[in-house]
Coordinates of C-alpha atoms in Angstrom, one line a residue:
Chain A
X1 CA 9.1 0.9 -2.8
X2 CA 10.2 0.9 0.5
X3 CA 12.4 -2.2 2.2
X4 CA 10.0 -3.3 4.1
X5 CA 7.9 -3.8 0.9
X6 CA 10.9 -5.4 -0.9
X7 CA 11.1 -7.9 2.1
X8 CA 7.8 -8.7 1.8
X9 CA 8.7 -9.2 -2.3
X10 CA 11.9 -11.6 -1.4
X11 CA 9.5 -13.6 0.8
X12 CA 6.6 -13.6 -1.2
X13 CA 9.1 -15.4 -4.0
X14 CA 10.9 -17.3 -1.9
X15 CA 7.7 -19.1 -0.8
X16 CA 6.9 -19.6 -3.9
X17 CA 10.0 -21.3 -5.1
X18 CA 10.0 -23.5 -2.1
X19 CA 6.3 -23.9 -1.9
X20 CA 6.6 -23.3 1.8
X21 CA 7.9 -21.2 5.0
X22 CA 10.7 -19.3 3.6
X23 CA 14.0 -19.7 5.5
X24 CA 15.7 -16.3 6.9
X25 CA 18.7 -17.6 5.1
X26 CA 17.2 -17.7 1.3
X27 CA 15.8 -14.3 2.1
X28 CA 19.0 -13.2 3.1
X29 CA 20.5 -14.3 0.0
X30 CA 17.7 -13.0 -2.1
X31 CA 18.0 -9.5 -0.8
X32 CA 22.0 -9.4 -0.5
X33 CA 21.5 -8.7 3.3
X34 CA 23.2 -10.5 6.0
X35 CA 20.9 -13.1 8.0
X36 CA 20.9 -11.2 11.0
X37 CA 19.6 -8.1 9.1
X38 CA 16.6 -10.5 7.5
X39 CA 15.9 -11.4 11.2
X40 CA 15.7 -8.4 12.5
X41 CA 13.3 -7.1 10.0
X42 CA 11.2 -10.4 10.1
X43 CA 10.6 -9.4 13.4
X44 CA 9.5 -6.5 12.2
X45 CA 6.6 -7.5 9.7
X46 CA 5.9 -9.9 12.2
X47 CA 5.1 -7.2 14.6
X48 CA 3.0 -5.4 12.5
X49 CA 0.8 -8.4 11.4
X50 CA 2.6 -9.1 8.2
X51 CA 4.4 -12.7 8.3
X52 CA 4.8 -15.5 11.0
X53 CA 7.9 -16.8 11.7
X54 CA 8.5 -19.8 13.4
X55 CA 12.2 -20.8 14.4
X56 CA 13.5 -23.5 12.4
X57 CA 11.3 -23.8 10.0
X58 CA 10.7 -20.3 8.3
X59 CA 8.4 -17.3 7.4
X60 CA 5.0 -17.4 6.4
X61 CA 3.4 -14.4 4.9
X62 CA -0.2 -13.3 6.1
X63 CA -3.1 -12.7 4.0
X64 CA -2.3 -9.0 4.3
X65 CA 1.5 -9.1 4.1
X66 CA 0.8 -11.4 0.9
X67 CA -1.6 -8.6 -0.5
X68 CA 1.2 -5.9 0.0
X69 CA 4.2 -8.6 -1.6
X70 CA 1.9 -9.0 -4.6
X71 CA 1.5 -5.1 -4.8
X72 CA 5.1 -4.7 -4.6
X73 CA 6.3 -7.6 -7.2
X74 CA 3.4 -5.5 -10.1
X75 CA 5.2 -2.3 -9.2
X76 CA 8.7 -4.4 -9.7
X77 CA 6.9 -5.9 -13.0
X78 CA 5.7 -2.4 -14.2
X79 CA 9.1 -1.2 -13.8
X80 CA 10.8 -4.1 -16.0
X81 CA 8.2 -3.0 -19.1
X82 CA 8.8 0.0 -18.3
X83 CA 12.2 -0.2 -18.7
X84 CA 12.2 -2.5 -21.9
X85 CA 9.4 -0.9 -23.6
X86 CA 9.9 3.0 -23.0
X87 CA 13.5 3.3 -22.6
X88 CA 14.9 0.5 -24.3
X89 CA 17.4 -0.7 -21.3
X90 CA 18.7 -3.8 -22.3
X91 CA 20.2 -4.4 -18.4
X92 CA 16.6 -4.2 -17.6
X93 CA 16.3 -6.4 -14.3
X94 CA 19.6 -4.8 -12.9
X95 CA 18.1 -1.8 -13.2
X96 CA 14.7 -2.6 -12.0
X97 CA 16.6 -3.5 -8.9
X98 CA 18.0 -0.6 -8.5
X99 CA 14.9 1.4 -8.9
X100 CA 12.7 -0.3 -6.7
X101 CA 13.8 1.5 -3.9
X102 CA 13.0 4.4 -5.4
X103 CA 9.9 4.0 -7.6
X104 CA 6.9 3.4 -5.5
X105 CA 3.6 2.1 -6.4
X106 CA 1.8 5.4 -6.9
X107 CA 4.2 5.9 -9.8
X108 CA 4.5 2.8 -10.9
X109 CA 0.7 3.4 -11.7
X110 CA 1.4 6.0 -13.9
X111 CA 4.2 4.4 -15.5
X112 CA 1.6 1.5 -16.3
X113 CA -0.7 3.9 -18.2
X114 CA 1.8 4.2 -21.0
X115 CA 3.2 -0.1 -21.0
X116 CA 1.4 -3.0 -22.2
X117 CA 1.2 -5.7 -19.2
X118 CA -0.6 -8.8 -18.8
X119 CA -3.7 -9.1 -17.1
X120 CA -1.8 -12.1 -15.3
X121 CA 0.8 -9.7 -13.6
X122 CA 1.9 -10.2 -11.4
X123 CA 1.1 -14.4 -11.6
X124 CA 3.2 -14.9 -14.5
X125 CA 6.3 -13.4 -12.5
X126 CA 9.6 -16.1 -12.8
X127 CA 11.0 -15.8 -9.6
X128 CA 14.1 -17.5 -11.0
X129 CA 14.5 -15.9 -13.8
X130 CA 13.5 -12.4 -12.1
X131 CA 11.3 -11.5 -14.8
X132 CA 7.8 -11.7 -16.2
X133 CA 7.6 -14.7 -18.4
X134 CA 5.5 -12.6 -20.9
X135 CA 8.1 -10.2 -21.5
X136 CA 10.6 -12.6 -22.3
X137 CA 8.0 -14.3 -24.5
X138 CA 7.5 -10.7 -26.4
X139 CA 11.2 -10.1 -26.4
X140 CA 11.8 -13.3 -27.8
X141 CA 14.8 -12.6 -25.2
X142 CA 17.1 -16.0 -24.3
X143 CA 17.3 -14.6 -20.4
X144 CA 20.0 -16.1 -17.8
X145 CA 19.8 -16.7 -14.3
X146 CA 21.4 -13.9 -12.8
X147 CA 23.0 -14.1 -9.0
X148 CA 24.9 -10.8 -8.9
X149 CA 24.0 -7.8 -7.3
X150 CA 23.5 -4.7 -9.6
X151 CA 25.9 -2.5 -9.8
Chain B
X1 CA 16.9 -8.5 -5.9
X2 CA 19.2 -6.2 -3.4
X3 CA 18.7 -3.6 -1.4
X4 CA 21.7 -1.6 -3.0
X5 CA 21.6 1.8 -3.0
X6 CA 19.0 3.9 -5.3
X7 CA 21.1 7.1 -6.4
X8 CA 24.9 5.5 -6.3
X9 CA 26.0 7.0 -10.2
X10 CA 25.4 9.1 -12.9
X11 CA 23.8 6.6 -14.4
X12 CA 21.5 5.6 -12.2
X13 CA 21.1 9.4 -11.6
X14 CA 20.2 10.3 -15.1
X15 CA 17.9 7.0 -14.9
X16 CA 16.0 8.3 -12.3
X17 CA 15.9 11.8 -14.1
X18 CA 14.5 10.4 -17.4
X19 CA 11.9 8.7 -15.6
X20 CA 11.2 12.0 -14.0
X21 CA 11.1 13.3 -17.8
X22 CA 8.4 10.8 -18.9
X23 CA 5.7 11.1 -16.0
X24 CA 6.2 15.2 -16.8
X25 CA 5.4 14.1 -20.8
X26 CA 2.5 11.8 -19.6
X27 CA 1.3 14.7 -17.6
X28 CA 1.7 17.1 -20.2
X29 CA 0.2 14.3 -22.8
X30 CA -2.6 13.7 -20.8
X31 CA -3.8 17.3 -19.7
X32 CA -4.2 17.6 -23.8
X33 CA -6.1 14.5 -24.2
X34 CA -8.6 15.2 -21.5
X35 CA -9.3 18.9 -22.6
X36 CA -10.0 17.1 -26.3
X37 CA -11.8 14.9 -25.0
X38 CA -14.3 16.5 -22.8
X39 CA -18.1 16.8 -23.8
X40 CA -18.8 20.5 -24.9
X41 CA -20.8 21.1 -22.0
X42 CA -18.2 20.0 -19.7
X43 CA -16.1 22.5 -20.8
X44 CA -15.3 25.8 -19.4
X45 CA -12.6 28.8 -19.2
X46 CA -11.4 27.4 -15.7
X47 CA -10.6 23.8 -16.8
X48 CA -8.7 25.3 -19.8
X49 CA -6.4 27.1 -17.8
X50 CA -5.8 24.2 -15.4
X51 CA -5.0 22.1 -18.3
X52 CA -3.2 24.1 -20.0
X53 CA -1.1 25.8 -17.2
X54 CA -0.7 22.0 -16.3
X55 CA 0.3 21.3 -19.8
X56 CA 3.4 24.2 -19.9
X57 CA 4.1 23.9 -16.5
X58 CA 5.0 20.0 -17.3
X59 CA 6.7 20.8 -20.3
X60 CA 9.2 23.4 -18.3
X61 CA 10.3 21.1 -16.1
X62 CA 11.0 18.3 -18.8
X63 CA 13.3 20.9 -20.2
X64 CA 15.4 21.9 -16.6
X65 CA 15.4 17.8 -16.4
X66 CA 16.8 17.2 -19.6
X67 CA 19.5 19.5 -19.8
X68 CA 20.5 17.6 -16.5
X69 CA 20.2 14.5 -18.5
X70 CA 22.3 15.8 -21.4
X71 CA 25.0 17.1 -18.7
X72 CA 25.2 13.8 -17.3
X73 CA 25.8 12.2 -20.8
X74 CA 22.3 10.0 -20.7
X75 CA 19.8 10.2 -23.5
X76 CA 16.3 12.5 -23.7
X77 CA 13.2 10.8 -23.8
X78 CA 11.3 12.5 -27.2
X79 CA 8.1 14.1 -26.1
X80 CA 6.4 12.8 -29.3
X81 CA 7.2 9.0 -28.6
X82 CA 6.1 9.3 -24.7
X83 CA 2.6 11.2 -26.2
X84 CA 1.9 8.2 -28.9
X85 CA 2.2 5.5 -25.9
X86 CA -0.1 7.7 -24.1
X87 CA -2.9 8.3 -27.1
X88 CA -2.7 4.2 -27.6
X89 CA -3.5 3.5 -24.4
X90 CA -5.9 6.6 -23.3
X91 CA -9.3 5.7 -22.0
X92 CA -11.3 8.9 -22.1
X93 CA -13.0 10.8 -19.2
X94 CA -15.9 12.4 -21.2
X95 CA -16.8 14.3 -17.7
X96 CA -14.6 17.0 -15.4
X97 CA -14.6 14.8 -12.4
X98 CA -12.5 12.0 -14.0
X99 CA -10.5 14.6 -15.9
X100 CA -9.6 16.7 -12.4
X101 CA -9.0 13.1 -10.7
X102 CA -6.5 12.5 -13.0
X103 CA -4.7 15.5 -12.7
X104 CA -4.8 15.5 -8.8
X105 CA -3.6 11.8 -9.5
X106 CA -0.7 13.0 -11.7
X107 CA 0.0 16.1 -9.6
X108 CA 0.3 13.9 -6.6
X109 CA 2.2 11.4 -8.2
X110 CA 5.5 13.7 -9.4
X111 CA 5.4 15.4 -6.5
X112 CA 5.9 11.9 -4.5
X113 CA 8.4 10.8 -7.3
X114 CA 10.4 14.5 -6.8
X115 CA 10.4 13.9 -2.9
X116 CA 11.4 10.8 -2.4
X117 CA 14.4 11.5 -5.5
X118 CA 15.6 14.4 -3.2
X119 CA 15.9 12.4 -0.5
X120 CA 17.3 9.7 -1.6
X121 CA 19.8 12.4 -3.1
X122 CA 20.4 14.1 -0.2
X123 CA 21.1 10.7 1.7
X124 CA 23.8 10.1 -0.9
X125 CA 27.3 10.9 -0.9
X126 CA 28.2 10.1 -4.3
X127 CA 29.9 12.9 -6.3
X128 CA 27.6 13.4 -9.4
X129 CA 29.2 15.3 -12.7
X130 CA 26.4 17.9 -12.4
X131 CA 26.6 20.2 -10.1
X132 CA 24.4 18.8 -6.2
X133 CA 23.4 22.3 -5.4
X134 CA 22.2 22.7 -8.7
X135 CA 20.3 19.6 -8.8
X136 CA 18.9 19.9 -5.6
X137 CA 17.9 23.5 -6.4
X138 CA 16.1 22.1 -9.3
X139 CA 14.7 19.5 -8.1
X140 CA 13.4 21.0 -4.9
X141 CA 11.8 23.8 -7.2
X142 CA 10.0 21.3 -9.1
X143 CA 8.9 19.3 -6.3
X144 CA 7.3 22.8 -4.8
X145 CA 5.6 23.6 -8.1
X146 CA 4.0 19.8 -8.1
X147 CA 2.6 20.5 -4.4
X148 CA 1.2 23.9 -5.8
X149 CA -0.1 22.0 -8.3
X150 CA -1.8 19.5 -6.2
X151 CA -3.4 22.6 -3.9
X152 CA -5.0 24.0 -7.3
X153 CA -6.2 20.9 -8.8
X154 CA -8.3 20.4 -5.5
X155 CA -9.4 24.1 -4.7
X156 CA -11.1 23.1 -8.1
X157 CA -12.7 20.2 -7.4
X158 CA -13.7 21.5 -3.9
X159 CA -14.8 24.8 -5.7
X160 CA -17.3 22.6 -8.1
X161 CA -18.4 20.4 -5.4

């Protein structure tokens, strides 16, 4: 997945937490960037047709940069089963955040030939808890908000 | 959610590695399931080889890749276990346009995996246990036999057009 596709991700969540525009500050914090990187590459997606940013109040995705966030949050999701179901990581969403740069959607898709996902994905994604609610439901895993930055 | 660097440890490195080990055994897993399940008359000497050659090329390069694993003190991923997940969930393709699809899809797939791990490798400065050169070497190798891969799959498919 490529940064611009993970900033499309952070936003994608971010509005959905807030309901709303999502502030350059949250996605900031969400990506472990500093503000004036998140601006800069706001500016970018809004270039290419992706989000609309107004000042003060926050980014807005369009229907296309939407399309490619929700694209890039199943590819984070496949990655998390992945991870859980294939290889047994127990540090699964630290992980998963390391590999998203890495992993992008064409193999994610082949990774999700051999996992078991919902038909939901990528709807039943808790942005807070940074996981698919259905895996912690099959895990019966007791999951904590985590703030730090992987390793 | 960061944007911290992909290939900063051995772990990580032997992460990406095992992952690299899988798609080779769902590749491998695959190219055995479509030959068995082909209709008779969808099968000829020219798929056989393709699948097969697919089959023991895939299962070469899962070996180079694990012995990187082993070196950098991560765990294999059993062939066996990576083939059951792939029978459970294997929707057949009865004719030899899905089957060839598949395996341009899985060709093109590792060899996008193997380029962007190179470069993410060769952005890196982190001193691995194993041996960069020989990594690289390996890797590259790999990722050149994948793009060969890809050029047969379709001289096939253009070939039965």
């Amino acid at each position: 997945m490529n940064t611009q596709n993970q900033y499309l991700k952070a936003i994608y969540l971010v509005q959905e937490q807030e309901d709303g525009p999502a502030s350059t500050g949250k996605v900031a914090d969400a990506l472990d960037v500093s503000p004036a990187s998140a601006n800069e590459m706001i500016g970018k997606l809004e270039a290419a047709g992706l989000a609309d940013h107004e000042k003060y109040k926050g980014v807005d995705l369009t229907d296309e940069g939407i399309k490619r966030a929700r694209d890039a949050l199943q590819t984070y999701c496949i990655i998390e089963r992945f991870l859980v179901e294939v290889l047994e990581v127990e540090e699964f969403r630290a992980e998963a955040r390391q590999l998203e740069s890495v992993i992008d959607e064409t193999v994610g898709d082949r990774l999700d030939t051999i996992i078991d996902r919902d038909p939901s994905c990528p709807d039943c994604f808790d942005a807070d808890l940074d996981v698919c609610c259905h895996l912690v439901s099959d895990l019966d895993i007791d999951v904590e908000v985590e703030s730090e930055a992987a390793d | 959610m960061s944007l911290s660097y992909p290939v900063a440890s051995d772990h990580q490195l032997a992460r990406l590695l095992q992952i690299g080990m899988v798609l080779e055994e769902v590749v491998e897993a695959r190219a055995h399931k479509h030959y068995e399940s082909l209709d008779e008359g969808e099968r000829d000497a020219e798929l056989e080889a393709l699948l097969e050659g697919a089959a023991e090329e895939s299962a070469g390069h899962r070996a180079e890749l694990e012995s990187l694993v082993d070196e950098l003190e991560g765990d294999p991923v059993a062939y066996e276990e990576i083939e059951e997940l792939v029978a459970a969930r294997y929707e057949a393709d009865t004719d030899t346009d899905g089957v060839l699809y598949d395996q341009l899809a899985s060709e093109e797939t590792a060899y996008k995996f193997y380029d962007d791990l190179v470069t993410a490798i060769e952005g890196s400065d982190v001193r691995f246990s194993v041996d960069r050169d020989r990594l690289l070497e390996t890797l590259v190798a790999i990722r050149e036999d994948e793009a060969e891969g890809v050029e047969e799959v379709t001289r096939l498919m253009e070939a039965r057009e």
